PDB file of C-alpha atoms in Angstrom:
ATOM      1  CA  MET B   1     118.457   7.029 241.532  1.00 80.00           C
ATOM      2  CA  THR B   2     118.293   9.597 244.301  1.00 95.00           C
ATOM      3  CA  LEU B   3     115.198  10.042 246.446  1.00 98.00           C
ATOM      4  CA  THR B   4     116.008  13.711 246.766  1.00 97.00           C
ATOM      5  CA  PRO B   5     114.707  16.370 244.400  1.00 98.00           C
ATOM      6  CA  LYS B   6     117.250  18.609 242.460  1.00 98.00           C
ATOM      7  CA  PHE B   7     116.564  22.129 243.839  1.00 98.00           C
ATOM      8  CA  TYR B   8     118.137  24.985 242.064  1.00 98.00           C
ATOM      9  CA  ARG B   9     120.637  26.572 244.313  1.00 98.00           C
ATOM     10  CA  ASP B  10     119.065  24.393 247.057  1.00 98.00           C
ATOM     11  CA  ARG B  11     115.895  26.746 247.167  1.00 98.00           C
ATOM     12  CA  VAL B  12     113.328  26.019 244.200  1.00 98.00           C
ATOM     13  CA  CYS B  13     112.116  23.008 242.367  1.00 98.00           C
ATOM     14  CA  LEU B  14     109.573  23.311 239.721  1.00 98.00           C
ATOM     15  CA  ASN B  15     106.557  20.933 239.681  1.00 98.00           C
ATOM     16  CA  VAL B  16     104.582  20.240 236.408  1.00 98.00           C
ATOM     17  CA  LEU B  17     102.461  17.517 234.937  1.00 98.00           C
ATOM     18  CA  ALA B  18     103.610  15.158 232.139  1.00 98.00           C
ATOM     19  CA  GLY B  19     101.262  14.303 229.340  1.00 97.00           C
ATOM     20  CA  SER B  20     103.486  11.399 228.111  1.00 98.00           C
ATOM     21  CA  LYS B  21     106.799   9.729 228.798  1.00 98.00           C
ATOM     22  CA  GLN B  22     108.561  11.734 225.983  1.00 98.00           C
ATOM     23  CA  ASN B  23     106.883  14.883 227.457  1.00 98.00           C
ATOM     24  CA  ALA B  24     108.317  13.971 230.800  1.00 98.00           C
ATOM     25  CA  ARG B  25     111.825  13.619 229.387  1.00 98.00           C
ATOM     26  CA  ASP B  26     111.483  16.937 227.476  1.00 98.00           C
ATOM     27  CA  ILE B  27     110.272  18.746 230.596  1.00 98.00           C
ATOM     28  CA  TRP B  28     113.095  17.389 232.656  1.00 98.00           C
ATOM     29  CA  LEU B  29     115.784  18.354 230.150  1.00 98.00           C
ATOM     30  CA  ALA B  30     114.161  21.961 229.789  1.00 98.00           C
ATOM     31  CA  ALA B  31     114.321  22.436 233.447  1.00 98.00           C
ATOM     32  CA  GLU B  32     117.888  21.205 233.646  1.00 98.00           C
ATOM     33  CA  GLY B  33     116.589  18.636 236.265  1.00 98.00           C
ATOM     34  CA  HIS B  34     115.273  21.261 238.661  1.00 98.00           C
ATOM     35  CA  VAL B  35     111.783  19.808 238.324  1.00 98.00           C
ATOM     36  CA  LEU B  36     109.408  17.274 239.680  1.00 98.00           C
ATOM     37  CA  VAL B  37     107.267  15.678 237.085  1.00 98.00           C
ATOM     38  CA  GLY B  38     103.763  14.922 238.114  1.00 98.00           C
ATOM     39  CA  VAL B  39     101.987  11.756 237.136  1.00 98.00           C
ATOM     40  CA  LEU B  40      98.403  11.203 238.361  1.00 98.00           C
ATOM     41  CA  SER B  41      97.299   8.124 240.190  1.00 98.00           C
ATOM     42  CA  LYS B  42      93.734   8.901 238.957  1.00 96.00           C
ATOM     43  CA  ASN B  43      94.734   8.005 235.434  1.00 96.00           C
ATOM     44  CA  TYR B  44      95.196   4.355 236.380  1.00 97.00           C
ATOM     45  CA  PRO B  45      92.618   1.643 237.118  1.00 97.00           C
ATOM     46  CA  ASP B  46      94.661   0.185 239.890  1.00 98.00           C
ATOM     47  CA  VAL B  47      97.902   0.160 241.835  1.00 98.00           C
ATOM     48  CA  ALA B  48      99.662  -2.472 239.736  1.00 98.00           C
ATOM     49  CA  SER B  49      99.322  -0.814 236.434  1.00 98.00           C
ATOM     50  CA  ALA B  50     100.220   2.642 238.038  1.00 98.00           C
ATOM     51  CA  VAL B  51     103.368   1.220 239.526  1.00 98.00           C
ATOM     52  CA  THR B  52     104.501  -0.442 236.166  1.00 98.00           C
ATOM     53  CA  ASP B  53     103.910   2.693 234.164  1.00 98.00           C
ATOM     54  CA  MET B  54     105.288   5.093 236.711  1.00 98.00           C
ATOM     55  CA  ARG B  55     108.587   3.132 237.036  1.00 98.00           C
ATOM     56  CA  GLU B  56     109.056   3.766 233.217  1.00 98.00           C
ATOM     57  CA  TYR B  57     108.506   7.464 233.742  1.00 98.00           C
ATOM     58  CA  ALA B  58     111.092   7.435 236.581  1.00 98.00           C
ATOM     59  CA  THR B  59     113.798   5.820 234.654  1.00 98.00           C
ATOM     60  CA  LEU B  60     113.567   8.568 231.890  1.00 98.00           C
ATOM     61  CA  ILE B  61     113.950  11.507 234.521  1.00 98.00           C
ATOM     62  CA  ASP B  62     116.442  10.273 237.173  1.00 98.00           C
ATOM     63  CA  ASN B  63     113.547   9.592 239.602  1.00 98.00           C
ATOM     64  CA  ALA B  64     112.226  13.152 239.503  1.00 98.00           C
ATOM     65  CA  LEU B  65     108.750  11.645 239.906  1.00 98.00           C
ATOM     66  CA  SER B  66     105.935  13.401 241.669  1.00 98.00           C
ATOM     67  CA  VAL B  67     102.968  10.888 242.294  1.00 98.00           C
ATOM     68  CA  GLY B  68      99.811  12.923 242.173  1.00 97.00           C
ATOM     69  CA  LEU B  69      96.290  12.548 243.427  1.00 96.00           C
ATOM     70  CA  GLY B  70      94.390  14.249 240.585  1.00 92.00           C
ATOM     71  CA  ALA B  71      93.113  17.723 241.332  1.00 84.00           C
ATOM     72  CA  GLY B  72      93.490  17.045 244.941  1.00 87.00           C
ATOM     73  CA  ASP B  73      91.059  14.341 245.007  1.00 94.00           C
ATOM     74  CA  PRO B  74      90.963  13.012 248.520  1.00 96.00           C
ATOM     75  CA  ASN B  75      89.633   9.628 247.214  1.00 97.00           C
ATOM     76  CA  GLN B  76      92.971   8.960 245.729  1.00 97.00           C
ATOM     77  CA  SER B  77      94.914   9.194 248.945  1.00 98.00           C
ATOM     78  CA  LEU B  78      95.242   5.678 249.749  1.00 98.00           C
ATOM     79  CA  MET B  79      96.206   4.758 246.226  1.00 98.00           C
ATOM     80  CA  VAL B  80      98.822   7.375 246.154  1.00 98.00           C
ATOM     81  CA  SER B  81     100.386   5.898 249.346  1.00 98.00           C
ATOM     82  CA  GLU B  82     100.531   2.424 247.975  1.00 98.00           C
ATOM     83  CA  ILE B  83     101.919   3.313 244.691  1.00 98.00           C
ATOM     84  CA  SER B  84     104.623   5.552 246.395  1.00 98.00           C
ATOM     85  CA  ALA B  85     105.496   2.625 248.747  1.00 98.00           C
ATOM     86  CA  GLN B  86     106.471   0.589 245.840  1.00 98.00           C
ATOM     87  CA  ILE B  87     108.104   2.863 243.393  1.00 98.00           C
ATOM     88  CA  GLN B  88     109.931   5.231 245.819  1.00 98.00           C
ATOM     89  CA  PRO B  89     109.379   8.482 244.223  1.00 98.00           C
ATOM     90  CA  GLN B  90     111.181  11.894 244.994  1.00 98.00           C
ATOM     91  CA  HIS B  91     107.718  13.466 245.627  1.00 98.00           C
ATOM     92  CA  VAL B  92     104.419  12.534 246.963  1.00 98.00           C
ATOM     93  CA  ASN B  93     101.253  14.621 246.900  1.00 98.00           C
ATOM     94  CA  GLN B  94      98.884  14.024 249.827  1.00 98.00           C
ATOM     95  CA  VAL B  95      95.687  15.287 251.594  1.00 98.00           C
ATOM     96  CA  PHE B  96      96.395  16.505 255.042  1.00 98.00           C
ATOM     97  CA  THR B  97      95.153  13.196 256.695  1.00 98.00           C
ATOM     98  CA  GLY B  98      97.160  11.080 254.264  1.00 98.00           C
ATOM     99  CA  VAL B  99     100.508  12.269 255.215  1.00 98.00           C
ATOM    100  CA  GLY B 100     101.231   9.775 258.062  1.00 98.00           C
ATOM    101  CA  THR B 101     100.273   6.818 255.909  1.00 98.00           C
ATOM    102  CA  SER B 102     102.433   7.801 253.036  1.00 98.00           C
ATOM    103  CA  ARG B 103     105.442   8.390 255.217  1.00 98.00           C
ATOM    104  CA  ALA B 104     104.939   5.126 257.156  1.00 98.00           C
ATOM    105  CA  LEU B 105     104.710   3.160 253.960  1.00 98.00           C
ATOM    106  CA  LEU B 106     107.829   4.763 252.296  1.00 98.00           C
ATOM    107  CA  ARG B 107     109.850   3.649 255.372  1.00 98.00           C
ATOM    108  CA  GLN B 108     112.283   6.501 254.602  1.00 98.00           C
ATOM    109  CA  SER B 109     112.524  10.138 255.201  1.00 97.00           C
ATOM    110  CA  GLN B 110     114.095  11.445 251.927  1.00 98.00           C
ATOM    111  CA  THR B 111     111.183  11.481 249.821  1.00 98.00           C
ATOM    112  CA  VAL B 112     109.208  14.811 249.936  1.00 98.00           C
ATOM    113  CA  VAL B 113     105.708  14.345 251.330  1.00 98.00           C
ATOM    114  CA  ASN B 114     103.349  17.223 251.079  1.00 98.00           C
ATOM    115  CA  GLY B 115     100.202  17.777 253.035  1.00 98.00           C
ATOM    116  CA  LEU B 116      97.220  19.682 251.427  1.00 98.00           C
ATOM    117  CA  ILE B 117      95.842  22.694 253.352  1.00 98.00           C
ATOM    118  CA  SER B 118      93.500  25.318 251.755  1.00 98.00           C
ATOM    119  CA  PRO B 119      92.746  29.017 251.910  1.00 98.00           C
ATOM    120  CA  THR B 120      89.981  30.198 254.368  1.00 98.00           C
ATOM    121  CA  GLY B 121      89.550  33.730 253.547  1.00 97.00           C
ATOM    122  CA  GLN B 122      91.399  34.654 256.775  1.00 98.00           C
ATOM    123  CA  PRO B 123      95.121  35.342 256.797  1.00 98.00           C
ATOM    124  CA  GLY B 124      96.855  33.152 259.351  1.00 98.00           C
ATOM    125  CA  LEU B 125      93.869  30.373 259.307  1.00 98.00           C
ATOM    126  CA  VAL B 126      93.891  27.401 257.044  1.00 98.00           C
ATOM    127  CA  LYS B 127      91.532  24.412 256.227  1.00 98.00           C
ATOM    128  CA  ILE B 128      93.039  20.897 257.127  1.00 98.00           C
ATOM    129  CA  SER B 129      89.862  18.950 256.423  1.00 98.00           C
ATOM    130  CA  THR B 130      91.026  17.818 252.944  1.00 97.00           C
ATOM    131  CA  GLY B 131      90.745  13.980 253.334  1.00 97.00           C
ATOM    132  CA  PRO B 132      88.295  11.501 252.145  1.00 97.00           C
ATOM    133  CA  LEU B 133      85.865  11.881 254.909  1.00 97.00           C
ATOM    134  CA  SER B 134      86.931  15.130 256.451  1.00 98.00           C
ATOM    135  CA  SER B 135      86.376  17.054 253.149  1.00 97.00           C
ATOM    136  CA  GLN B 136      82.726  16.149 253.457  1.00 97.00           C
ATOM    137  CA  ALA B 137      82.267  17.411 256.891  1.00 98.00           C
ATOM    138  CA  ALA B 138      82.148  20.812 258.398  1.00 98.00           C
ATOM    139  CA  ASP B 139      85.354  22.723 257.568  1.00 98.00           C
ATOM    140  CA  GLY B 140      88.225  22.159 260.017  1.00 98.00           C
ATOM    141  CA  VAL B 141      89.911  25.449 260.292  1.00 98.00           C
ATOM    142  CA  ILE B 142      92.987  25.971 262.489  1.00 98.00           C
ATOM    143  CA  PRO B 143      96.082  28.354 262.786  1.00 98.00           C
ATOM    144  CA  VAL B 144      98.683  27.741 260.118  1.00 98.00           C
ATOM    145  CA  THR B 145     101.337  27.406 262.657  1.00 98.00           C
ATOM    146  CA  THR B 146      99.336  24.490 264.379  1.00 98.00           C
ATOM    147  CA  ALA B 147      98.744  22.948 260.805  1.00 98.00           C
ATOM    148  CA  ILE B 148     102.579  22.993 260.091  1.00 98.00           C
ATOM    149  CA  ALA B 149     103.262  21.348 263.658  1.00 98.00           C
ATOM    150  CA  MET B 150     100.794  18.570 262.777  1.00 98.00           C
ATOM    151  CA  LEU B 151     102.374  17.974 259.387  1.00 98.00           C
ATOM    152  CA  LYS B 152     105.807  17.708 261.106  1.00 98.00           C
ATOM    153  CA  ASP B 153     104.230  15.244 263.619  1.00 98.00           C
ATOM    154  CA  MET B 154     102.920  13.005 260.730  1.00 98.00           C
ATOM    155  CA  GLY B 155     106.289  12.988 258.948  1.00 98.00           C
ATOM    156  CA  GLY B 156     105.460  15.725 256.353  1.00 98.00           C
ATOM    157  CA  SER B 157     107.949  17.615 254.505  1.00 98.00           C
ATOM    158  CA  SER B 158     105.919  20.546 253.238  1.00 98.00           C
ATOM    159  CA  VAL B 159     102.683  22.476 252.992  1.00 98.00           C
ATOM    160  CA  LYS B 160     100.784  22.198 249.720  1.00 98.00           C
ATOM    161  CA  TYR B 161      98.775  25.263 249.619  1.00 98.00           C
ATOM    162  CA  PHE B 162      95.863  24.742 247.256  1.00 97.00           C
ATOM    163  CA  PRO B 163      93.748  26.011 245.636  1.00 96.00           C
ATOM    164  CA  MET B 164      95.322  29.535 245.575  1.00 97.00           C
ATOM    165  CA  GLY B 165      93.552  30.942 242.600  1.00 97.00           C
ATOM    166  CA  GLY B 166      96.810  32.587 241.507  1.00 97.00           C
ATOM    167  CA  LEU B 167      97.048  36.018 243.169  1.00 97.00           C
ATOM    168  CA  LYS B 168      93.627  35.945 244.703  1.00 96.00           C
ATOM    169  CA  SER B 169      94.675  34.437 247.986  1.00 93.00           C
ATOM    170  CA  ILE B 170      98.036  36.398 248.129  1.00 96.00           C
ATOM    171  CA  ASP B 171      97.438  37.909 251.748  1.00 97.00           C
ATOM    172  CA  GLU B 172      96.859  34.476 253.056  1.00 98.00           C
ATOM    173  CA  PHE B 173      99.643  32.856 251.050  1.00 98.00           C
ATOM    174  CA  THR B 174     102.199  35.550 252.599  1.00 98.00           C
ATOM    175  CA  ALA B 175     100.959  34.443 255.979  1.00 98.00           C
ATOM    176  CA  VAL B 176     101.482  30.813 255.278  1.00 98.00           C
ATOM    177  CA  ALA B 177     104.976  31.551 253.796  1.00 98.00           C
ATOM    178  CA  GLU B 178     106.103  33.439 256.841  1.00 98.00           C
ATOM    179  CA  ALA B 179     104.844  30.627 259.028  1.00 98.00           C
ATOM    180  CA  CYS B 180     106.676  28.141 257.003  1.00 98.00           C
ATOM    181  CA  ALA B 181     109.974  30.144 257.301  1.00 98.00           C
ATOM    182  CA  ALA B 182     109.501  30.636 261.054  1.00 98.00           C
ATOM    183  CA  GLN B 183     108.871  26.911 261.582  1.00 98.00           C
ATOM    184  CA  ASP B 184     111.692  25.790 258.871  1.00 97.00           C
ATOM    185  CA  PHE B 185     109.077  23.929 256.702  1.00 98.00           C
ATOM    186  CA  TRP B 186     108.958  23.736 252.884  1.00 98.00           C
ATOM    187  CA  LEU B 187     106.125  25.319 250.958  1.00 98.00           C
ATOM    188  CA  GLU B 188     104.324  24.257 247.673  1.00 98.00           C
ATOM    189  CA  PRO B 189     102.189  26.914 246.262  1.00 98.00           C
ATOM    190  CA  THR B 190      99.534  25.509 243.868  1.00 97.00           C
ATOM    191  CA  GLY B 191      96.594  26.590 241.806  1.00 97.00           C
ATOM    192  CA  GLY B 192      96.132  29.193 239.162  1.00 97.00           C
ATOM    193  CA  ILE B 193      99.846  29.882 238.763  1.00 98.00           C
ATOM    194  CA  ASP B 194     100.995  30.902 235.245  1.00 98.00           C
ATOM    195  CA  LEU B 195     103.852  32.676 233.531  1.00 98.00           C
ATOM    196  CA  GLU B 196     102.467  35.952 234.420  1.00 98.00           C
ATOM    197  CA  ASN B 197     102.084  35.613 238.228  1.00 98.00           C
ATOM    198  CA  PHE B 198     104.704  33.076 238.791  1.00 98.00           C
ATOM    199  CA  GLU B 199     107.440  35.549 239.590  1.00 98.00           C
ATOM    200  CA  ALA B 200     105.348  37.555 242.073  1.00 98.00           C
ATOM    201  CA  ILE B 201     104.154  34.226 243.929  1.00 98.00           C
ATOM    202  CA  LEU B 202     107.819  32.794 244.049  1.00 98.00           C
ATOM    203  CA  ARG B 203     109.097  36.288 245.334  1.00 98.00           C
ATOM    204  CA  ILE B 204     106.848  36.373 248.234  1.00 98.00           C
ATOM    205  CA  ALA B 205     108.022  32.896 249.285  1.00 98.00           C
ATOM    206  CA  LEU B 206     111.622  33.742 248.724  1.00 98.00           C
ATOM    207  CA  ASP B 207     111.374  37.084 250.627  1.00 98.00           C
ATOM    208  CA  ALA B 208     109.801  35.475 253.503  1.00 98.00           C
ATOM    209  CA  GLY B 209     112.689  33.208 253.919  1.00 98.00           C
ATOM    210  CA  VAL B 210     111.165  29.865 252.991  1.00 98.00           C
ATOM    211  CA  SER B 211     114.114  27.315 252.936  1.00 98.00           C
ATOM    212  CA  LYS B 212     112.729  25.167 250.039  1.00 98.00           C
ATOM    213  CA  ILE B 213     109.879  26.088 247.543  1.00 98.00           C
ATOM    214  CA  ILE B 214     108.213  23.705 245.029  1.00 98.00           C
ATOM    215  CA  PRO B 215     105.798  25.715 242.831  1.00 98.00           C
ATOM    216  CA  HIS B 216     103.208  23.765 241.099  1.00 98.00           C
ATOM    217  CA  ILE B 217     102.407  25.058 237.524  1.00 98.00           C
ATOM    218  CA  TYR B 218      99.742  23.020 235.771  1.00 96.00           C
ATOM    219  CA  SER B 219      97.042  23.820 233.341  1.00 95.00           C
ATOM    220  CA  SER B 220      98.441  27.212 232.237  1.00 97.00           C
ATOM    221  CA  ILE B 221     101.371  25.661 230.499  1.00 98.00           C
ATOM    222  CA  ILE B 222      99.657  22.650 229.124  1.00 97.00           C
ATOM    223  CA  ASP B 223      98.855  22.607 225.329  1.00 97.00           C
ATOM    224  CA  SER B 224      95.586  21.461 223.664  1.00 96.00           C
ATOM    225  CA  GLU B 225      97.036  17.896 223.399  1.00 96.00           C
ATOM    226  CA  GLY B 226      97.562  17.521 226.989  1.00 96.00           C
ATOM    227  CA  GLN B 227     101.336  18.130 226.763  1.00 98.00           C
ATOM    228  CA  THR B 228     103.268  20.426 229.040  1.00 98.00           C
ATOM    229  CA  ARG B 229     105.105  23.001 226.840  1.00 98.00           C
ATOM    230  CA  PRO B 230     108.939  22.453 227.432  1.00 98.00           C
ATOM    231  CA  GLU B 231     109.704  25.951 226.263  1.00 98.00           C
ATOM    232  CA  ASP B 232     107.241  27.337 229.125  1.00 98.00           C
ATOM    233  CA  VAL B 233     109.168  25.157 231.591  1.00 98.00           C
ATOM    234  CA  ALA B 234     112.402  26.788 230.477  1.00 98.00           C
ATOM    235  CA  THR B 235     110.884  30.229 230.912  1.00 98.00           C
ATOM    236  CA  LEU B 236     109.975  29.251 234.498  1.00 98.00           C
ATOM    237  CA  LEU B 237     113.486  28.201 235.159  1.00 98.00           C
ATOM    238  CA  THR B 238     114.860  31.341 233.798  1.00 98.00           C
ATOM    239  CA  ILE B 239     112.630  33.380 236.122  1.00 98.00           C
ATOM    240  CA  THR B 240     113.624  31.195 239.066  1.00 98.00           C
ATOM    241  CA  LYS B 241     117.394  31.607 238.252  1.00 98.00           C
ATOM    242  CA  LYS B 242     116.672  35.538 238.182  1.00 98.00           C
ATOM    243  CA  LEU B 243     114.948  35.573 241.435  1.00 98.00           C
ATOM    244  CA  VAL B 244     117.288  33.040 243.510  1.00 98.00           C
ATOM    245  CA  GLY B 245     120.438  34.531 242.085  1.00 91.00           C
TER     246      GLY B 245
END
């Protein structure tokens, strides 16, 4: 099984959550493989049980597995790194300060490891204090260009920009997208993305020239039983194909 996500036209790969193993398989098929299927570490009592279960997920979706924190919970950072070291997924979600640990434990460079940075209300500036201790301290706000350089230093693959609140932080998101394009770094917009605003958000990243984009679409496409709707994933893929061409 490959360690590299299957990007549509080498540009876009969706990221959605699975409510069950069958749901994971259905999502993957609906996206024609152009998806990373999120399974949250927070749903497991320990690393061993997570590894056992996530390996079963991986076999159903050709390893298109995204190991998640759980709503960006910094306290899950070390558990995510320890799980990922054993299962070698295609995608790892991390807080800013957890990127180096994940990359070192993976012992390879192919798996995508993102680093969580957050909006500040000021375009061009981002918050990087998203770790277990730093998130409890005064906000660490720095230029997005510096944040990207630091993520590169730690072996990161991409910026996870969260929480966006859909279109609420769009000016800031545009600045992040432009910085990612200028520094040849990947971008993962996250938070409040739905079928209505997905096209606008993806278009901004594409127009900025970001080389690879992994948009996260979560609660808006999950049904009352906790399953992501495959038909909504198919719609997202249709929009992606239209924009990417």
